[in-house]
Coordinates of N, CA and C in Angstrom, one line a residue:
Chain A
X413 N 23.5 -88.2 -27.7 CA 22.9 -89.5 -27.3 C 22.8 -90.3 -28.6
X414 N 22.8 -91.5 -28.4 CA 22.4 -92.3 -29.6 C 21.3 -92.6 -30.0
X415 N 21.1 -92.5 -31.0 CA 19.5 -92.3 -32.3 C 20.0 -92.9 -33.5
X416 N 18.8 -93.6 -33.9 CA 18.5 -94.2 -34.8 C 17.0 -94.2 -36.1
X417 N 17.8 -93.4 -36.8 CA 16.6 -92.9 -37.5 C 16.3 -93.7 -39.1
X418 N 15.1 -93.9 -38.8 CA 14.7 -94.6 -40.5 C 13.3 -93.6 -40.7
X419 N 13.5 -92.8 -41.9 CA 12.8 -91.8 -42.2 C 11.7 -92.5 -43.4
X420 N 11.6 -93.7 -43.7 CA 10.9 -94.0 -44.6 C 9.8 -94.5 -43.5
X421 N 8.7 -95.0 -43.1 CA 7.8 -95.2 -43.0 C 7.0 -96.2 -43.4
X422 N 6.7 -96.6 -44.4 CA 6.4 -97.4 -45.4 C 7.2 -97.1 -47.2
X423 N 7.2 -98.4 -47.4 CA 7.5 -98.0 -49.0 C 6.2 -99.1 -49.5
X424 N 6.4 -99.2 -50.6 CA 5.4 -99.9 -51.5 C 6.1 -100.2 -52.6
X425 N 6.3 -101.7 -53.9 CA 6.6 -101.8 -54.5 C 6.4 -103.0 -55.4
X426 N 6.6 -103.2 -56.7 CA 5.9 -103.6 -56.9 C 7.1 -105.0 -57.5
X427 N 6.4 -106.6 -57.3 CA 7.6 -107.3 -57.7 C 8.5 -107.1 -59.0
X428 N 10.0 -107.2 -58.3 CA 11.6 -107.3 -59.2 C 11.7 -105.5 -59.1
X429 N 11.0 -104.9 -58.8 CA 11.6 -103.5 -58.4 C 12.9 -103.7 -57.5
X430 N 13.8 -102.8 -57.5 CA 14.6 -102.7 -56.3 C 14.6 -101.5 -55.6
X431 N 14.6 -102.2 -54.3 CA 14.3 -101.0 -53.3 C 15.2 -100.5 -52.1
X432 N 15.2 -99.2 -51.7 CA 16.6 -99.2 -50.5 C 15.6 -98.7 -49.6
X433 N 16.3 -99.3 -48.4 CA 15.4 -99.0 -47.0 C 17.1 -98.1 -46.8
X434 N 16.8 -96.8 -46.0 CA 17.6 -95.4 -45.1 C 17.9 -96.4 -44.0
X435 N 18.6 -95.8 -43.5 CA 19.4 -95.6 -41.9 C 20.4 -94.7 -41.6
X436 N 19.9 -93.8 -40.7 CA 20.7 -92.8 -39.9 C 20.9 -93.2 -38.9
X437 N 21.9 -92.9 -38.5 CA 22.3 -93.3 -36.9 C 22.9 -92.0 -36.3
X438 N 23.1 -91.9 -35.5 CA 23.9 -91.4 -34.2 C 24.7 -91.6 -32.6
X439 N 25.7 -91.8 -32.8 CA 26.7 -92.1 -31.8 C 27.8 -90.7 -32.0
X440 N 28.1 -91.3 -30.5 CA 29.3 -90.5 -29.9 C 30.5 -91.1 -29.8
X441 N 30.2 -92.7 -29.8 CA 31.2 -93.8 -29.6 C 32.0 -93.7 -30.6
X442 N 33.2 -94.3 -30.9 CA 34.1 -94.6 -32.2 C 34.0 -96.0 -32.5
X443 N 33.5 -97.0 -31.9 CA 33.1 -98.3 -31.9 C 31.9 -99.1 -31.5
X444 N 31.0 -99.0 -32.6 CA 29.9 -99.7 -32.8 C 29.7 -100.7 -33.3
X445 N 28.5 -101.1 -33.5 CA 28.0 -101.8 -34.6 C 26.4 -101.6 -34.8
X446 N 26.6 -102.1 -36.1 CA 25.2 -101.8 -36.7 C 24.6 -102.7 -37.6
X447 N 23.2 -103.2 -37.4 CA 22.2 -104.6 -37.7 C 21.1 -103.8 -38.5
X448 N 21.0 -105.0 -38.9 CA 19.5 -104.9 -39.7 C 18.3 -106.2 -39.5
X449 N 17.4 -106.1 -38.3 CA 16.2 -106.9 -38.7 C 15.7 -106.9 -39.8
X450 N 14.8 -108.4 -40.2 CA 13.6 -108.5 -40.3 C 12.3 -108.8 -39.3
X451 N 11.2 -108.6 -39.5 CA 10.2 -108.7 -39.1 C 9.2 -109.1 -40.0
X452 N 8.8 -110.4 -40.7 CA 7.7 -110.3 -41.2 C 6.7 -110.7 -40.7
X453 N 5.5 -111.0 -41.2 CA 4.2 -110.9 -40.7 C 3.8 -111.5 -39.7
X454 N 4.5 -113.5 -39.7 CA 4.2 -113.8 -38.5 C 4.9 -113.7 -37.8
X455 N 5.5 -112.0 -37.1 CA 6.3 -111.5 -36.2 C 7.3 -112.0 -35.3
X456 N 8.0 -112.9 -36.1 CA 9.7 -112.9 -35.0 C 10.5 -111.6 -36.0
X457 N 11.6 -111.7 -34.7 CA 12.9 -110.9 -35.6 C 13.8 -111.3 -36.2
X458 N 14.2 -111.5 -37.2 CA 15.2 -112.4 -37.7 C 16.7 -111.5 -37.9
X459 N 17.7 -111.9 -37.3 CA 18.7 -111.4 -38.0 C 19.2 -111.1 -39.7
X460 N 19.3 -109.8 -39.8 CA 20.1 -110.3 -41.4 C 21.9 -110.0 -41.3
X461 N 22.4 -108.9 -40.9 CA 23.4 -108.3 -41.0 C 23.8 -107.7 -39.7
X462 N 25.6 -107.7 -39.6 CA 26.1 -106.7 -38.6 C 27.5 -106.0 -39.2
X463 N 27.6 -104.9 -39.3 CA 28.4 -104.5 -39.9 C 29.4 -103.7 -38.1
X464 N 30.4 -103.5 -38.1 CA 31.4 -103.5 -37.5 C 31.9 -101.8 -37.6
X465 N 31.7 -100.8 -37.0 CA 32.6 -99.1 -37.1 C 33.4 -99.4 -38.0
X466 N 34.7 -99.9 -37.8 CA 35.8 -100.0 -38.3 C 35.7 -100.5 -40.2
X467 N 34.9 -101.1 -40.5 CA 34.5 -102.1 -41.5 C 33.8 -101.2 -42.2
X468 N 34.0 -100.1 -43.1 CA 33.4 -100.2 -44.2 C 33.1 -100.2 -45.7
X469 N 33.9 -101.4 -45.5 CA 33.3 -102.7 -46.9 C 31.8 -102.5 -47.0
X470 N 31.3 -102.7 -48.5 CA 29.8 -102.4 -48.7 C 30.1 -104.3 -48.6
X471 N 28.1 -104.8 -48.2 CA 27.8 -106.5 -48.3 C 27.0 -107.2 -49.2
X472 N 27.7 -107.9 -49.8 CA 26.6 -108.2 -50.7 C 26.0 -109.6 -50.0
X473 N 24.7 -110.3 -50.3 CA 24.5 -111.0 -49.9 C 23.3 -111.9 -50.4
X474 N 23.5 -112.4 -51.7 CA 21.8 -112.8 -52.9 C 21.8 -111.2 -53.2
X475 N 20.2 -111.2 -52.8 CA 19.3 -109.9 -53.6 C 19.8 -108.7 -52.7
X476 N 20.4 -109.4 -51.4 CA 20.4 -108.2 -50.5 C 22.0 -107.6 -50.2
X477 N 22.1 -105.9 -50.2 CA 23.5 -105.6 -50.4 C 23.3 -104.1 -49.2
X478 N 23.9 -103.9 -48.5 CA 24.3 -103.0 -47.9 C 25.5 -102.1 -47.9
X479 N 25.0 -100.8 -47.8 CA 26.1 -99.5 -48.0 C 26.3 -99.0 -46.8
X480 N 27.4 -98.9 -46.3 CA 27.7 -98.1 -44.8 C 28.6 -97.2 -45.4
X481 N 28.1 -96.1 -44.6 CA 29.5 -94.5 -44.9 C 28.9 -94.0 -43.7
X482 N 30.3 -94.5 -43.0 CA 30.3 -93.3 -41.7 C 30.7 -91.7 -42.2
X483 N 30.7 -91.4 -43.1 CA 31.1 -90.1 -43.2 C 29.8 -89.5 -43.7
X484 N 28.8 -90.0 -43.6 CA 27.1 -89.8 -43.8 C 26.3 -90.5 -42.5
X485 N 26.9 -90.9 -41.9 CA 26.7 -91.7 -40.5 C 25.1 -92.7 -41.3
X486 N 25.1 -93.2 -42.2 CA 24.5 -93.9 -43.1 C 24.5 -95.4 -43.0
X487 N 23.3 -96.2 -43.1 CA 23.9 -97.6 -43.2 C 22.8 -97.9 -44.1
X488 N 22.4 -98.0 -45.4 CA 21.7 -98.3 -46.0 C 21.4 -99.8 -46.5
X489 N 19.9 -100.5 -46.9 CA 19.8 -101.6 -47.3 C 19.3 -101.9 -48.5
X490 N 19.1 -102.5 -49.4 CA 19.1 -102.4 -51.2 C 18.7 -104.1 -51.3
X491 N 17.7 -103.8 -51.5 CA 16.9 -105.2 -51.9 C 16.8 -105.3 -53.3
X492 N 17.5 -106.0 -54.4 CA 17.2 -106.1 -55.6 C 16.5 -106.9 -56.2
X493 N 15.6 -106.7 -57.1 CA 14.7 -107.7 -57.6 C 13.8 -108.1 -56.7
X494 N 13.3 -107.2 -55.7 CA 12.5 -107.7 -54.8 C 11.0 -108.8 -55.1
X495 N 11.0 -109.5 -54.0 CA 9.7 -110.4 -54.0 C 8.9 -110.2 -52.8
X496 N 8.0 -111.1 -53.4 CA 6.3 -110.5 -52.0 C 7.1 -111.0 -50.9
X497 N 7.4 -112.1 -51.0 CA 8.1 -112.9 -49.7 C 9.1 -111.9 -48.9
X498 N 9.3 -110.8 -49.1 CA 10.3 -109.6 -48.9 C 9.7 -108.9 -47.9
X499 N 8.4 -108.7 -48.2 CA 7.2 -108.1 -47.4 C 7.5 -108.4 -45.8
X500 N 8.0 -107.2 -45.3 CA 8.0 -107.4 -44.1 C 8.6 -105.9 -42.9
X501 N 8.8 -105.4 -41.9 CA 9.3 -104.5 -41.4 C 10.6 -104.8 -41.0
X502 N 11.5 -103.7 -41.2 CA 13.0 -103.7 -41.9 C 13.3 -102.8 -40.5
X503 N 14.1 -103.3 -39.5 CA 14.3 -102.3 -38.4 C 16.0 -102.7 -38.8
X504 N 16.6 -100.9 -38.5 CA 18.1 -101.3 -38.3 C 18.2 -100.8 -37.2
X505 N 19.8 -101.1 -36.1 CA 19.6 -100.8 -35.3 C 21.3 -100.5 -34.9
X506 N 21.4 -99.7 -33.7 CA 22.7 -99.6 -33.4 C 22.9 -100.0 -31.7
X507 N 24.5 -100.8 -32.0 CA 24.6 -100.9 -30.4 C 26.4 -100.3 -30.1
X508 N 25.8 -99.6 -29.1 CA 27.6 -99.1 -28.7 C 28.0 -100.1 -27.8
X509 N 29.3 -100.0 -27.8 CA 30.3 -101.2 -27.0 C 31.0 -101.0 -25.8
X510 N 30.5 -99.3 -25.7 CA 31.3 -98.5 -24.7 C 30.5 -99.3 -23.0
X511 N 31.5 -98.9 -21.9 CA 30.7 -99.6 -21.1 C 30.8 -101.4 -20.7
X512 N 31.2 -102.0 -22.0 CA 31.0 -103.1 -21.8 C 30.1 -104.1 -22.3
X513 N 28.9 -103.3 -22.8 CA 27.7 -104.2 -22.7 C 27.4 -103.3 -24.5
X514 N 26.7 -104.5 -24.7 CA 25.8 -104.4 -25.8 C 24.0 -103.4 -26.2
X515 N 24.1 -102.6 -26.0 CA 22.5 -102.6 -26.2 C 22.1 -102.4 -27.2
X516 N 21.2 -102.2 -27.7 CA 20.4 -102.5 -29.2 C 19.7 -100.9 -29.1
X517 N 19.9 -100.1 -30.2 CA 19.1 -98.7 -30.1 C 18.0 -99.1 -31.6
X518 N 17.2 -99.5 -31.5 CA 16.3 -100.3 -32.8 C 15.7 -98.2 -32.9
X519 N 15.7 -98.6 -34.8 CA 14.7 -97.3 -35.5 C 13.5 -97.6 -35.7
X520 N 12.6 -97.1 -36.0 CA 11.5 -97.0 -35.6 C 10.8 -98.6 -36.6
X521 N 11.6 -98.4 -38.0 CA 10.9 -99.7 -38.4 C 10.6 -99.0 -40.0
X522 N 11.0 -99.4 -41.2 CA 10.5 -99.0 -42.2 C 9.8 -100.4 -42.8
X523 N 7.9 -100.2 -43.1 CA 7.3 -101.2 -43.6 C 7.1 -101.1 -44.8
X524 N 7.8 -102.4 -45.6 CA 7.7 -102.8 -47.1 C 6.9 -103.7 -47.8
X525 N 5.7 -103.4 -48.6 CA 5.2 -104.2 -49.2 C 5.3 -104.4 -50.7
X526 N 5.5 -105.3 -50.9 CA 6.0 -106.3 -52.1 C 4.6 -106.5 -52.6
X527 N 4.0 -106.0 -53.8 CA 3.1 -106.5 -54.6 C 3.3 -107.5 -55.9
X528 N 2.5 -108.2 -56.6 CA 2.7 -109.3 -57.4 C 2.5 -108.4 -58.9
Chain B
X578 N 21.4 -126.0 -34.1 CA 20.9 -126.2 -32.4 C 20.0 -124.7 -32.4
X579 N 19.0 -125.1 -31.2 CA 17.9 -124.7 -31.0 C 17.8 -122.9 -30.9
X580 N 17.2 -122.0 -31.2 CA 17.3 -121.0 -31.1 C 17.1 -120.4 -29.7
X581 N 16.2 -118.9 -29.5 CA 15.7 -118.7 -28.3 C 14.3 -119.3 -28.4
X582 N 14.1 -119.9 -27.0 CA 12.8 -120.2 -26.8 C 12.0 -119.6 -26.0
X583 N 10.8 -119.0 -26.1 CA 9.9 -118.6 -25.1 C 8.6 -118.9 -25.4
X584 N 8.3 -119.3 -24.1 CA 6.8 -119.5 -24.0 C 6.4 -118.8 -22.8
X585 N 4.9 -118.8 -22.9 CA 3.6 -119.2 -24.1 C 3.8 -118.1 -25.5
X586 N 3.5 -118.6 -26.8 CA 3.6 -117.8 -27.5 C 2.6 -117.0 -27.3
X587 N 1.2 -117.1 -26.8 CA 0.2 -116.7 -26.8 C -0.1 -116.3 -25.4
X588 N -0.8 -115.3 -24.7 CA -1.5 -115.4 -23.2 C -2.8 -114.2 -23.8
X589 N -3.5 -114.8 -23.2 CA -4.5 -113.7 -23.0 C -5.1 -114.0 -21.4
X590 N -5.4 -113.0 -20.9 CA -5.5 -112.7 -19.7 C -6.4 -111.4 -18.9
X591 N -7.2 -111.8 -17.7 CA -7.8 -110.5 -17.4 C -7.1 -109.4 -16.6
X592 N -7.5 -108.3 -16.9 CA -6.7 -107.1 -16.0 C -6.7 -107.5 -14.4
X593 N -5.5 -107.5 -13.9 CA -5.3 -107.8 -12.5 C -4.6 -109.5 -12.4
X594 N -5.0 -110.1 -13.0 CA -4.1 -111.5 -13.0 C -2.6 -111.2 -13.4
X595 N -1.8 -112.2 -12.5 CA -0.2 -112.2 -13.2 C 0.1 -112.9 -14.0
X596 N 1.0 -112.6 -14.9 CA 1.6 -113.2 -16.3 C 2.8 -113.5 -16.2
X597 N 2.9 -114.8 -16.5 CA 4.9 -114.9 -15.9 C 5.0 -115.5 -17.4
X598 N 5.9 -115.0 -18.1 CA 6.7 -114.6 -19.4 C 8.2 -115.3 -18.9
X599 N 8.4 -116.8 -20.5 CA 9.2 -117.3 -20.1 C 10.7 -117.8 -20.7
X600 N 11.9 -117.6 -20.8 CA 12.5 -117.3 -22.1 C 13.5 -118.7 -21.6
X601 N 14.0 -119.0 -22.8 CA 15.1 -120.3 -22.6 C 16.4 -119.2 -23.8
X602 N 17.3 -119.0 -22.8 CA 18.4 -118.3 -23.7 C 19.3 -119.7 -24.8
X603 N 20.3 -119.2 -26.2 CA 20.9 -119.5 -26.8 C 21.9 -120.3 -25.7
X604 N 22.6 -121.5 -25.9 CA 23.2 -122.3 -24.7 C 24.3 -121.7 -25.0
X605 N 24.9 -120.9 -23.8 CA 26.2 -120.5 -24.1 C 26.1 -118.9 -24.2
X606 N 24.9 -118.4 -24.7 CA 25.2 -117.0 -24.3 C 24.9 -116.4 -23.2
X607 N 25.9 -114.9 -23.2 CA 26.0 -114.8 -21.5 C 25.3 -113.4 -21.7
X608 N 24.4 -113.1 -22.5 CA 23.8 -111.7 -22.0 C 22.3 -112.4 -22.6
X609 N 21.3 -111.8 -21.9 CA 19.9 -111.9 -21.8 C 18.9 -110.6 -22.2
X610 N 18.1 -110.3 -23.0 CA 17.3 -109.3 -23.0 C 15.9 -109.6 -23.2
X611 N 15.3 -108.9 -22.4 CA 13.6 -108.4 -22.6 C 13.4 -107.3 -23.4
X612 N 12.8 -107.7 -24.3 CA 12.3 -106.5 -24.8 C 11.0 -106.4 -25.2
X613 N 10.1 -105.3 -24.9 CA 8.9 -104.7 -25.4 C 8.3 -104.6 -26.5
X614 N 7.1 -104.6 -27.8 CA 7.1 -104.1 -28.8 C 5.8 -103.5 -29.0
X615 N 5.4 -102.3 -28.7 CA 3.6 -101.9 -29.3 C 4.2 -101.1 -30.3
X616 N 2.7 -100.8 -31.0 CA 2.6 -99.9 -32.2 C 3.1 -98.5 -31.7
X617 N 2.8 -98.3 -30.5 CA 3.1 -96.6 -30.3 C 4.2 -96.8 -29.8
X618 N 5.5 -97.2 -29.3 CA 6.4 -97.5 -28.8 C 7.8 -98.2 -29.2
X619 N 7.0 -98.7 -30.1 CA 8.3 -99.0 -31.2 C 9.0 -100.1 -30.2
X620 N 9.9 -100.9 -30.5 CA 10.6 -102.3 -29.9 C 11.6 -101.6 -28.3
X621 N 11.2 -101.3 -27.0 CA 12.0 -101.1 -26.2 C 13.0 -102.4 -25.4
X622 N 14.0 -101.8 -24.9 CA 14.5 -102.6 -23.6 C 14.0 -102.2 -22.6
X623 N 13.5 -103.6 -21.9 CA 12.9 -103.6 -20.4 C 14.0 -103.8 -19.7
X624 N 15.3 -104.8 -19.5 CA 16.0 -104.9 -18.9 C 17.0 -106.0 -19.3
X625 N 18.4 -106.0 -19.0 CA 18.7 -107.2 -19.6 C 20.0 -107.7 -18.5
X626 N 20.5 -109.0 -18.6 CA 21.5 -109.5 -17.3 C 22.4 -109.7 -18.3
X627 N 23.5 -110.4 -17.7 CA 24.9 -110.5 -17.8 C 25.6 -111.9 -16.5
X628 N 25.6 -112.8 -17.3 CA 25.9 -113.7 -16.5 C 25.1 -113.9 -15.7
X629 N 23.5 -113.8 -15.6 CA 22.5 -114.2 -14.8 C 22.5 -112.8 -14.1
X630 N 22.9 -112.1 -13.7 CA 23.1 -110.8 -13.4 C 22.4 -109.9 -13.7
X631 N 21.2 -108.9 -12.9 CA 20.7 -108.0 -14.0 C 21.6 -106.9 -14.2
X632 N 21.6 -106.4 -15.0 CA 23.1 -105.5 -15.2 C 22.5 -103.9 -15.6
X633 N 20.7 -103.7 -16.2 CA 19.8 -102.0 -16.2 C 18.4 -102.6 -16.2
X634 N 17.9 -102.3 -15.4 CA 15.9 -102.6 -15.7 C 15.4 -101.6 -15.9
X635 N 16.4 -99.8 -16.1 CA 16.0 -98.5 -16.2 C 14.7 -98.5 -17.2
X636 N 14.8 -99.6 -18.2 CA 13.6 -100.0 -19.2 C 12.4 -100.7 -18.4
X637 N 12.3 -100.9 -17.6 CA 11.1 -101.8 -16.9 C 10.2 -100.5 -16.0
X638 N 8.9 -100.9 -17.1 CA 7.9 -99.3 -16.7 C 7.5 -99.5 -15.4
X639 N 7.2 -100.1 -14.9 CA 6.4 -99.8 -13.2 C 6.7 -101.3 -12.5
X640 N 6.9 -100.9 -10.9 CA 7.1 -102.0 -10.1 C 6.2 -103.3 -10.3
X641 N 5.2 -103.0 -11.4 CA 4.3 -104.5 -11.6 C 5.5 -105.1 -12.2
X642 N 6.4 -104.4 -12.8 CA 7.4 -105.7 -13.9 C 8.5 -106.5 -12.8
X643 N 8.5 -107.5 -13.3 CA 10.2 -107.8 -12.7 C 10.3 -109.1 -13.4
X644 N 12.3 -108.9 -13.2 CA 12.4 -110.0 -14.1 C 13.5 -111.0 -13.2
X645 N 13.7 -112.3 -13.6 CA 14.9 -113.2 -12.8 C 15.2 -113.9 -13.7
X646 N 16.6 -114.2 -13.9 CA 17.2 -115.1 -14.0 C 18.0 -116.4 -13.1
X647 N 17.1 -117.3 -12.7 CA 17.6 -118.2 -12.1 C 18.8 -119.0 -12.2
X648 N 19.4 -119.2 -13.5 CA 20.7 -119.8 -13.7 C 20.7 -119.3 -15.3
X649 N 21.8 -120.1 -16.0 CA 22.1 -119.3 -17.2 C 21.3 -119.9 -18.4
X650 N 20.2 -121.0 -18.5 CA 19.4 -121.6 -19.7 C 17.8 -120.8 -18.7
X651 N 18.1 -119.7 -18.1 CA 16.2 -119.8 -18.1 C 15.9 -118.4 -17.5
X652 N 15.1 -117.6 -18.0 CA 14.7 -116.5 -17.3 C 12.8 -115.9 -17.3
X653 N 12.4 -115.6 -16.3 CA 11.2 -115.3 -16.3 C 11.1 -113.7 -16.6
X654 N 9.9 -112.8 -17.0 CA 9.6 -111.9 -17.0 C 7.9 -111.3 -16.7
X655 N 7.8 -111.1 -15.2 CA 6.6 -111.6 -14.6 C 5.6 -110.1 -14.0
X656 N 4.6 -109.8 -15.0 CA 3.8 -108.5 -14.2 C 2.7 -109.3 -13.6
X657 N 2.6 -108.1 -12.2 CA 1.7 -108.7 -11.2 C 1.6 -106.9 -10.7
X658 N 0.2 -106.8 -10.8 CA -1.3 -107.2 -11.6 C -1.0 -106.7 -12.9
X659 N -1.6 -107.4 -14.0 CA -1.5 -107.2 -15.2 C -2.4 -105.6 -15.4
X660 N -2.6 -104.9 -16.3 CA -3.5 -103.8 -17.1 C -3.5 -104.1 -18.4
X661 N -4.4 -103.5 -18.7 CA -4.8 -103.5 -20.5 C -3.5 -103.0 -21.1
X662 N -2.8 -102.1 -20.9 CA -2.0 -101.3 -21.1 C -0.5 -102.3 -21.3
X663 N -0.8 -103.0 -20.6 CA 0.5 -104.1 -20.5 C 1.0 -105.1 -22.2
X664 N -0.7 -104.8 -22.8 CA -1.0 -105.8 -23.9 C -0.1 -105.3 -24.8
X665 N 0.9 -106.3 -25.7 CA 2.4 -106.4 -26.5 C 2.7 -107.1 -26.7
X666 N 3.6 -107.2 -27.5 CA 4.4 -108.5 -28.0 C 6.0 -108.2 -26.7
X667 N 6.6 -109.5 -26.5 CA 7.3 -109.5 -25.6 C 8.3 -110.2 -26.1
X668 N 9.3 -109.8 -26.5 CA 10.4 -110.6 -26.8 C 11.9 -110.9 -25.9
X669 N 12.3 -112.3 -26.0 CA 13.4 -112.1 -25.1 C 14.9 -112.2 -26.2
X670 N 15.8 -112.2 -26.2 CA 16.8 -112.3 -27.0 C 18.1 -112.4 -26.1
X671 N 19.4 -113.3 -27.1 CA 20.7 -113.5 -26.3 C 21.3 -113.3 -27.0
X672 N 23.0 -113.2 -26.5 CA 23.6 -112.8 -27.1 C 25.0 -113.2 -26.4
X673 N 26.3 -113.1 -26.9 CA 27.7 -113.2 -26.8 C 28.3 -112.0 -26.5
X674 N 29.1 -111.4 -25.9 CA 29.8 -110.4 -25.9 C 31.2 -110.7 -26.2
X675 N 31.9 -110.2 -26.7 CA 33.3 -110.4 -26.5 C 34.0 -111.0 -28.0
X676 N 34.9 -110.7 -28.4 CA 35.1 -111.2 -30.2 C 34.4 -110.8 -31.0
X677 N 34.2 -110.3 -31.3 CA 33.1 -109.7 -32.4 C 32.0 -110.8 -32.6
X678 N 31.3 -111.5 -31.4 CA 29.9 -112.2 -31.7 C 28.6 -111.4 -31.0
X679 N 29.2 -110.2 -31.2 CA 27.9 -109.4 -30.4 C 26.4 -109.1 -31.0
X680 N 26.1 -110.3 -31.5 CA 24.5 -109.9 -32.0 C 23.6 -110.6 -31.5
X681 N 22.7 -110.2 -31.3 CA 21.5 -110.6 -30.6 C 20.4 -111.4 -31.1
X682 N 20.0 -112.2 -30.7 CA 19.3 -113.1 -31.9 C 18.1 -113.4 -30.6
X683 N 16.5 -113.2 -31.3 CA 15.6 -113.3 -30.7 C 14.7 -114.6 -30.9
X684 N 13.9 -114.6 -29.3 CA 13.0 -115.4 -30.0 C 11.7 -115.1 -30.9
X685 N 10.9 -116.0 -30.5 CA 9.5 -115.6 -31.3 C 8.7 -115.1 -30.9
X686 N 8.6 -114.5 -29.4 CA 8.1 -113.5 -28.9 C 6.5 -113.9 -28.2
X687 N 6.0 -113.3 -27.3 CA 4.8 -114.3 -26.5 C 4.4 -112.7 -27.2
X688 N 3.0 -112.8 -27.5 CA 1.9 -111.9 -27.6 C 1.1 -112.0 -26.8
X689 N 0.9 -110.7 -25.8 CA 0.0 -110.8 -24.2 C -0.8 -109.9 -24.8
X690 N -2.5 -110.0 -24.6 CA -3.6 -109.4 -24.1 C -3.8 -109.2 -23.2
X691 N -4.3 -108.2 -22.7 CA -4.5 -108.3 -21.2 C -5.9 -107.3 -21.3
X692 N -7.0 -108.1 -21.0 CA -8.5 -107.9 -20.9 C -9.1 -106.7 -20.4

């Protein structure tokens, strides 16, 4: 079955540190994809990223850069030079395509706080 | 152009009253989702359509839930009688299928109490 594991919990840090939020995933599919929310405090979800099965090109993107290795079933996120404004819960998530439809398997949620 | 919209951001409400939860999808996309969010529960799917279609409600916890989509800009998500237990954040989200536009982009979510 498909699972989505983020094994960090919280992290803590302190500003311009750089920090990596985990992602494990699990599928049986050969064609996925895989996201990364935000969530900060005043709680919407914002898209940041979707990376594609087939695609694994690492992303850079400003501060923010992602590592995928399906051969670690891995999709890691790397916030450089972090700031407080960063401060927020970091959900990645996976959807298989099998079927037809899209669904979203969200991980539990790793919370990051950005100190000054 | 406008994101997802749902309202009320806000409800508070007594145990036993109904709560009709209200979402305005992305114009143009053809999949719909409810989704759930507590602390113990982590962000679930309640159920989501396809062309106005519900397509799994296997996520929708007890016959108080139900959800419709009346046409393709508007869907409700409506418990009748509410419980304390019901109290979450409620998010709806849309999305595209087909081409590689398959991401789901949410709104801002109604936060229900329920008394």
């Amino acid at each position: 079955a498909q699972k989505v594991t983020q094994a960090q919990t919280e992290i803590s840090v302190v500003e311009k540190e750089d920090v990596t939020l985990d992602c494990v995933y699990e599928t049986r599919d050969t064609t996925y994809y895989l996201f990364w929310y935000k969530q900060p405090p005043s709680g919407e979800l914002v898209f940041l990223i979707r990376r594609n099965s087939f695609d694994e090109q690492n992303e850079i993107s400003g501060r923010y850069s992602w590592n995928f290795q399906k051969s670690t079933s891995s999709f890691n996120f790397t916030i450089t030079a972090s700031q407080v404004v960063d401060s927020a819960v970091y959900f990645c998530a996976l959807s298989e395509l099998s079927g037809g439809y899209n669904k979203l398997i969200f991980g539990a949620g790793t919370r990051l706080a950005v100190h000054p | 152009d406008a994101g997802v919209i749902q309202s009320p951001r806000h409800e508070v409400t007594e145990m036993g009253q109904e709560v009709t939860l209200r979402c305005k999808p992305i114009s143009g996309h053809d999949y719909l989702f409810w989704y759930r969010q507590t602390m113990m529960r982590g962000l679930e799917l309640l159920i989501y359509f396809n062309n106005n279609v519900p397509i799994d409600d296997s996520g929708m916890p007890e016959d108080r839930f139900s959800a419709k989509m009346p046409n393709a800009s508007f869907s409700t998500l409506k418990i009748q009688p509410s419980e304390p237990r019901d109290s979450a954040v409620y998010f709806c989200a849309s999305s595209f299928f087909g081409g590689g536009r398959e991401t789901q982009y949410f709104g801002p979510g109604t936060r229900l109490l329920v008394l």
